[in-house]
Short mmCIF file of C-alpha atoms and ligand atoms in Angstrom, two decimals:
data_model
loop_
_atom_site.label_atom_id
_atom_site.label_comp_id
_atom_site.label_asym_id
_atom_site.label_seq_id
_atom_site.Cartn_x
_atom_site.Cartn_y
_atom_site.Cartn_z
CA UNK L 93 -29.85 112.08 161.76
CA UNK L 94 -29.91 112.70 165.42
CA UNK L 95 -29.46 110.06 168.23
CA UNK L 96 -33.54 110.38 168.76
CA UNK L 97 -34.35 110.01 165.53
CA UNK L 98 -31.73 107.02 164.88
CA UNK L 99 -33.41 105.56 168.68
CA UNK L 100 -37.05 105.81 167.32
CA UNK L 101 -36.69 104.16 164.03
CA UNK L 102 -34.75 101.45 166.21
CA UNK L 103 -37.88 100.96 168.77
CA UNK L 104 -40.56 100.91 165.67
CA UNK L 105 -38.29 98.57 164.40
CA UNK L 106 -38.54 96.21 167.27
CA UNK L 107 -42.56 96.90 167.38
CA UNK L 108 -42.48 96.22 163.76
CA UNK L 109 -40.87 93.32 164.52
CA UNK L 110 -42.38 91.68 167.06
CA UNK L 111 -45.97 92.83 165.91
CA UNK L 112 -45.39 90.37 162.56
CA UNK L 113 -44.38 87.76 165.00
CA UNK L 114 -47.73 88.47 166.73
CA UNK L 115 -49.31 87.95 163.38
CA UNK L 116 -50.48 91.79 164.22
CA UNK L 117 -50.35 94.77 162.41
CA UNK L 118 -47.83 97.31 163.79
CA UNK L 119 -50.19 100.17 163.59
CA UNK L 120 -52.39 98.76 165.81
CA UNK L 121 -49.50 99.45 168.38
CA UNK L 122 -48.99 103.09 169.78
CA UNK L 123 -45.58 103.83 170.36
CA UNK L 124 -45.72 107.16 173.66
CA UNK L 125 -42.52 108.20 173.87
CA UNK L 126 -41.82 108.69 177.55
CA UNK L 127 -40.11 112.37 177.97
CA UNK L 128 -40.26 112.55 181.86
CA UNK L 129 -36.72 114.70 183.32
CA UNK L 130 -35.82 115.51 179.03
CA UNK L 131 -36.39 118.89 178.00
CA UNK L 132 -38.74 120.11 175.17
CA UNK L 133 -35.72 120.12 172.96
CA UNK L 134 -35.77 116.52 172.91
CA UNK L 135 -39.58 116.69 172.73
CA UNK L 136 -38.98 118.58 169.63
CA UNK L 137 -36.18 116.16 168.55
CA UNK L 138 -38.39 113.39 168.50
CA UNK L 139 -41.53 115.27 166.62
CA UNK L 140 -39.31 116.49 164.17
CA UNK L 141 -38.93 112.38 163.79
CA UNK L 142 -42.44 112.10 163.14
CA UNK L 143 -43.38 111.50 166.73
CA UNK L 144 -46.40 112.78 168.17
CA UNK L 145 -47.64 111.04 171.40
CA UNK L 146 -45.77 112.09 174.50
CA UNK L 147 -46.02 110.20 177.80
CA UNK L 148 -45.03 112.68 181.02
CA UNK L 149 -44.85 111.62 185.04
CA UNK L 150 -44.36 114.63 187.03
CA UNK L 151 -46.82 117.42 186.69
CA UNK L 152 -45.13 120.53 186.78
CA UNK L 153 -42.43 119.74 184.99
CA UNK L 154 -45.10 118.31 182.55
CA UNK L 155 -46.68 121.57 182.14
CA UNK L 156 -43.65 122.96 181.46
CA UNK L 157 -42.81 121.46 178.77
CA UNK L 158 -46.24 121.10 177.33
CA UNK L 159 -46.45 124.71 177.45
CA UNK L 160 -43.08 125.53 175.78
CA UNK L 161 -43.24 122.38 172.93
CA UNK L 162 -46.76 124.65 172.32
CA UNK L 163 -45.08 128.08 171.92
CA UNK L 164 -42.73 126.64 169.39
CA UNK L 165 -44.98 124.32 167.26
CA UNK L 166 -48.09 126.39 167.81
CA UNK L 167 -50.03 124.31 164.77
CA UNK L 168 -48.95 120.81 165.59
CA UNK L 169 -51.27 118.51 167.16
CA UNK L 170 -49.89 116.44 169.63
CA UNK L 171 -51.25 114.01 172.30
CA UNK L 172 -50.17 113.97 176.25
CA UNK L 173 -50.46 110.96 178.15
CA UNK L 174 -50.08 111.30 181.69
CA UNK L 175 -48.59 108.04 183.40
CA UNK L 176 -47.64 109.19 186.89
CA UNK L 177 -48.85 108.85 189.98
CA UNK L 178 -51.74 111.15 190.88
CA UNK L 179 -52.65 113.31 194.24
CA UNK L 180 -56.22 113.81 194.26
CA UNK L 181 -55.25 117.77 194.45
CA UNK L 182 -53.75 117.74 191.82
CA UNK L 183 -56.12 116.35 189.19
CA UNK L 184 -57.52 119.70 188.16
CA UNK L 185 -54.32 120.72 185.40
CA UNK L 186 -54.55 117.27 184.48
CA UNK L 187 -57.97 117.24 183.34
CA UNK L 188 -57.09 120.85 181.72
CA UNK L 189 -53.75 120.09 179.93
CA UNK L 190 -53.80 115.84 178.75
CA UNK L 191 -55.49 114.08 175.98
CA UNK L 192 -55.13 110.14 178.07
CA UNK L 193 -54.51 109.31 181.69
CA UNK L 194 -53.05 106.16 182.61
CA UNK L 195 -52.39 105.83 186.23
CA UNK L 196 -56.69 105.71 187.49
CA UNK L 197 -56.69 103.40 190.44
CA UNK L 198 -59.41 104.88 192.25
CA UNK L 199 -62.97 106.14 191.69
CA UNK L 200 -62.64 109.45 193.82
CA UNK L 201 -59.28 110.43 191.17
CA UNK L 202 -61.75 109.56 188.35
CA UNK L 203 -64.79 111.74 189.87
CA UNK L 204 -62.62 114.33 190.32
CA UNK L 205 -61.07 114.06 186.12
CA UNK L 206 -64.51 113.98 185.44
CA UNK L 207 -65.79 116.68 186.74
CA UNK L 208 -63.08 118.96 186.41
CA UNK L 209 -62.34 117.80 182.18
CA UNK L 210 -63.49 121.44 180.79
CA UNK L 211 -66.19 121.94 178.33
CA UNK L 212 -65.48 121.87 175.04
CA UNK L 213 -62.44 119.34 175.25
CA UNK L 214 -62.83 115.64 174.13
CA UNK L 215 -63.60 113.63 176.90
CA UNK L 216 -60.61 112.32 178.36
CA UNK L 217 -59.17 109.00 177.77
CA UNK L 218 -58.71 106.71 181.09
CA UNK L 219 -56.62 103.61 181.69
CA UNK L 220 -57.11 102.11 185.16
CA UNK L 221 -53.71 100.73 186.24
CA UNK L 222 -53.69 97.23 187.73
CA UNK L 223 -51.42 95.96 189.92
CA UNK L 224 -50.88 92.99 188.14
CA UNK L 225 -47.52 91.82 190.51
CA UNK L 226 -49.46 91.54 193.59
CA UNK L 227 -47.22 92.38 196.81
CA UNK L 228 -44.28 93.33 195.02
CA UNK L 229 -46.13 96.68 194.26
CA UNK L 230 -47.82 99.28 195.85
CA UNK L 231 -49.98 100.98 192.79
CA UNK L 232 -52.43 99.87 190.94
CA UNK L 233 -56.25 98.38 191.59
CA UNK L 234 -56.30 94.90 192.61
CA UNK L 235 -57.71 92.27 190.13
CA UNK L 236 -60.50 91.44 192.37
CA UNK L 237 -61.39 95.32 192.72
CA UNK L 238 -60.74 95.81 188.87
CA UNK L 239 -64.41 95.10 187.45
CA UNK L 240 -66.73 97.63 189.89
CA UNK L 241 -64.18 100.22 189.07
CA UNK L 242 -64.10 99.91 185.82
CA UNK L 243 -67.96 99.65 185.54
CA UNK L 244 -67.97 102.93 187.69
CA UNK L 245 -65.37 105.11 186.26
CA UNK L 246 -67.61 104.04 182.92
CA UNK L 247 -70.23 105.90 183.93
CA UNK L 248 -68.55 108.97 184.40
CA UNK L 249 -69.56 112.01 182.02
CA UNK L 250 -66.42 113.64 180.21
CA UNK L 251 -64.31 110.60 180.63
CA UNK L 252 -63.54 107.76 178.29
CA UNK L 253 -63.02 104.27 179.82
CA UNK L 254 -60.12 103.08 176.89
CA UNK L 255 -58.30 100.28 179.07
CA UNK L 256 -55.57 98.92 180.90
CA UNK L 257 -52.36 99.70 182.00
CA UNK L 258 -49.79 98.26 184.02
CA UNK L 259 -45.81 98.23 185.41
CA UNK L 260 -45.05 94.72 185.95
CA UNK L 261 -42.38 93.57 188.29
CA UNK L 262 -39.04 94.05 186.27
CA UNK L 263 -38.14 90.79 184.61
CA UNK L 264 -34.98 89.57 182.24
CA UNK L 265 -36.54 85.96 180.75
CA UNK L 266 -39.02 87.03 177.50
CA UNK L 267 -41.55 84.26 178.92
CA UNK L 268 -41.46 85.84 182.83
CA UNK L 269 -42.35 89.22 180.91
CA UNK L 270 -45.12 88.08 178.75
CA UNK L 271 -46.58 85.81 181.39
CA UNK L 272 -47.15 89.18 183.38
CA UNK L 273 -48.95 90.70 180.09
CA UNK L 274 -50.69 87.92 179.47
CA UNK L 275 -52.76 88.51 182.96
CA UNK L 276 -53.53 91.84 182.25
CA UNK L 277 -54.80 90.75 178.91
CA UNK L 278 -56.85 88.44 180.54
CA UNK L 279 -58.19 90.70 182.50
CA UNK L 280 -58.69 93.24 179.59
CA UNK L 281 -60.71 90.17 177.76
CA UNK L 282 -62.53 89.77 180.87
CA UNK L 283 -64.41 93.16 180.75
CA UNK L 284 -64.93 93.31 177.08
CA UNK L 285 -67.01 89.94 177.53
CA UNK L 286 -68.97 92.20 180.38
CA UNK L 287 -69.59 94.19 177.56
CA UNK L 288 -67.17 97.54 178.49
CA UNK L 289 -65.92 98.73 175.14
CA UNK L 290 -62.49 98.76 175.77
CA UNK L 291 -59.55 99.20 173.00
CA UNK L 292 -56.38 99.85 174.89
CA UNK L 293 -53.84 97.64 176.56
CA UNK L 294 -50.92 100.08 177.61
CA UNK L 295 -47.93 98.11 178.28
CA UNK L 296 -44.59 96.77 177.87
CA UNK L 297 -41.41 100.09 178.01
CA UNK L 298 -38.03 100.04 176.87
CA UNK L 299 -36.49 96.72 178.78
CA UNK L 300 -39.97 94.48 177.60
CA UNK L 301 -41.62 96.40 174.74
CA UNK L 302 -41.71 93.20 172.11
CA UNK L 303 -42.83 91.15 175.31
CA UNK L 304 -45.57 93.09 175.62
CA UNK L 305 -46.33 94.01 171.66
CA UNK L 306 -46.24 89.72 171.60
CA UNK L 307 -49.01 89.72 174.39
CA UNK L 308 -51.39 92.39 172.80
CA UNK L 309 -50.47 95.88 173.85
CA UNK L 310 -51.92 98.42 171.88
CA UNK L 311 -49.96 101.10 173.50
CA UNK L 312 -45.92 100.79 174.51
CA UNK L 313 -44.54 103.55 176.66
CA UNK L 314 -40.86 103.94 175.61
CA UNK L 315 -38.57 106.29 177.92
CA UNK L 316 -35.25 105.56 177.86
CA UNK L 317 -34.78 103.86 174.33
CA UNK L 318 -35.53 106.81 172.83
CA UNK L 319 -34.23 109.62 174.63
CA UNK L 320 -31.03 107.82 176.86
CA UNK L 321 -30.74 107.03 180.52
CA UNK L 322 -32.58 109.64 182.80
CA UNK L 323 -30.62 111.99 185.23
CA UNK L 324 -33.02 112.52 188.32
CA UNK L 325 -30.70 114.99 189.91
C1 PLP I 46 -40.64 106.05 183.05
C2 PLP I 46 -41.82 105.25 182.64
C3 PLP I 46 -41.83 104.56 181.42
C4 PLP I 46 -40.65 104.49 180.48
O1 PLP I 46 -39.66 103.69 181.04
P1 PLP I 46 -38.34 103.24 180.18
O2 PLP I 46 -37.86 102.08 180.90
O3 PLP I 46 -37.43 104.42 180.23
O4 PLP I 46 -38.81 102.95 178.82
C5 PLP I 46 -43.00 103.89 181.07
N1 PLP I 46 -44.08 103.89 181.87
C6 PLP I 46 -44.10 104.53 183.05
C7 PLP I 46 -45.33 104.50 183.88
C8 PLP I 46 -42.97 105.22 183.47
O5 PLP I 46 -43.00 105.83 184.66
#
């Protein structure tokens, strides 16, 4: 078995695990397996393990990849998540190549995915990201701004308002973590009782996955547990 595979059947494991605590089934929890600086070797690794949903932060690099995993698995269906930061000129090959964004914190980035999503794809899933640890970070929507985004990006033809996502301030203590999650479920709860149909609460990676899984995410994006410590040189 190779170190992926033995590293994925350890993180469903600790889905698995904390999902019963939860009093949740497991499949209602996503697991993305973050591949940002790996190669599409260890993309292929990790399919070859069963996985299929791939999480990527740098575009070109994403591309890459997505075009070489393609050229050797040319009949598998797999799903690309993009969960980096966006430049509003360069949302066109994201509307082109992903199945979900993550990162929307604006309405002009979401115009722009919508009208640029190319006939005869699926519209494309959205997450707005919240910024959820006030000061401490820089990305994100603020709470207070959350709700006339969300109702706007909504509206938006070819896109598909799904959620919420967020990067929390990094925390050791398991009740510091999930008191983070528990705001953005809050939030989450908050525009479903608006009425917004939403079904996705992306959070919680490889340092606070069962955290999250414990507070209700229906998506956990796992980089390094699966695929090692990243080398950004
Ligand atoms: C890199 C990254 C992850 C994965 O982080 P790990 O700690 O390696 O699991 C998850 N989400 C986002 C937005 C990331 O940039």
């Amino acid at each position: 078995m190779s170190t992926i595979e033995q590293n994925l059947q350890a993180v469903r494991g600790s889905i698995a695990q904390a999902a019963d605590e939860a009093q949740r089934p497991a499949q209602d929890v996503t697991l993305l397996a973050v591949s940002k600086t790996f190669g599409a070797d260890a993309v292929l690794q990790a399919v070859q393990a069963g996985q299929t949903a791939f999480g990527e932060n740098y575009l070109q690099e994403a591309l890459d990849k997505i075009a070489a995993v393609k050229a050797s698995l040319p009949q598998t269906v797999l799903t690309w998540h993009f969960i980096g930061p966006i430049q509003s000129n360069k949302t066109r090959p994201i509307a082109e190549h992903f199945d979900w964004v993550h990162t929307v914190e604006r309405e002009k980035i979401a115009v722009r995915l919508s009208e640029q999503r190319p006939d005869g794809l699926p519209d494309l899933n959205i997450c707005l990201q919240v910024n959820i640890s006030g000061e401490a970070s820089k990305s994100g929507v603020t709470p207070a701004e959350l709700p006339a985004l969300a109702r706007a990006v909504a509206q938006l033809p070819k896109l598909r308002l799904r959620g919420l996502m967020a990067i929390p301030e990094p925390e050791t203590d398991l009740t510091r973590q999930r008191a983070a999650f528990a705001r953005l479920r809050a939030l989450y709860e908050q525009l479903r009782a608006e009425g917004l149909a939403l079904d996705t609460l992306s959070m919680g990676m490889s340092a606070d996955l069962s955290a999250a899984v414990l507070e209700g995410a229906t998506i956990v994006r796992v980089g390094s547990a699966i695929f090692g410590s990243r080398n950004y040189s």
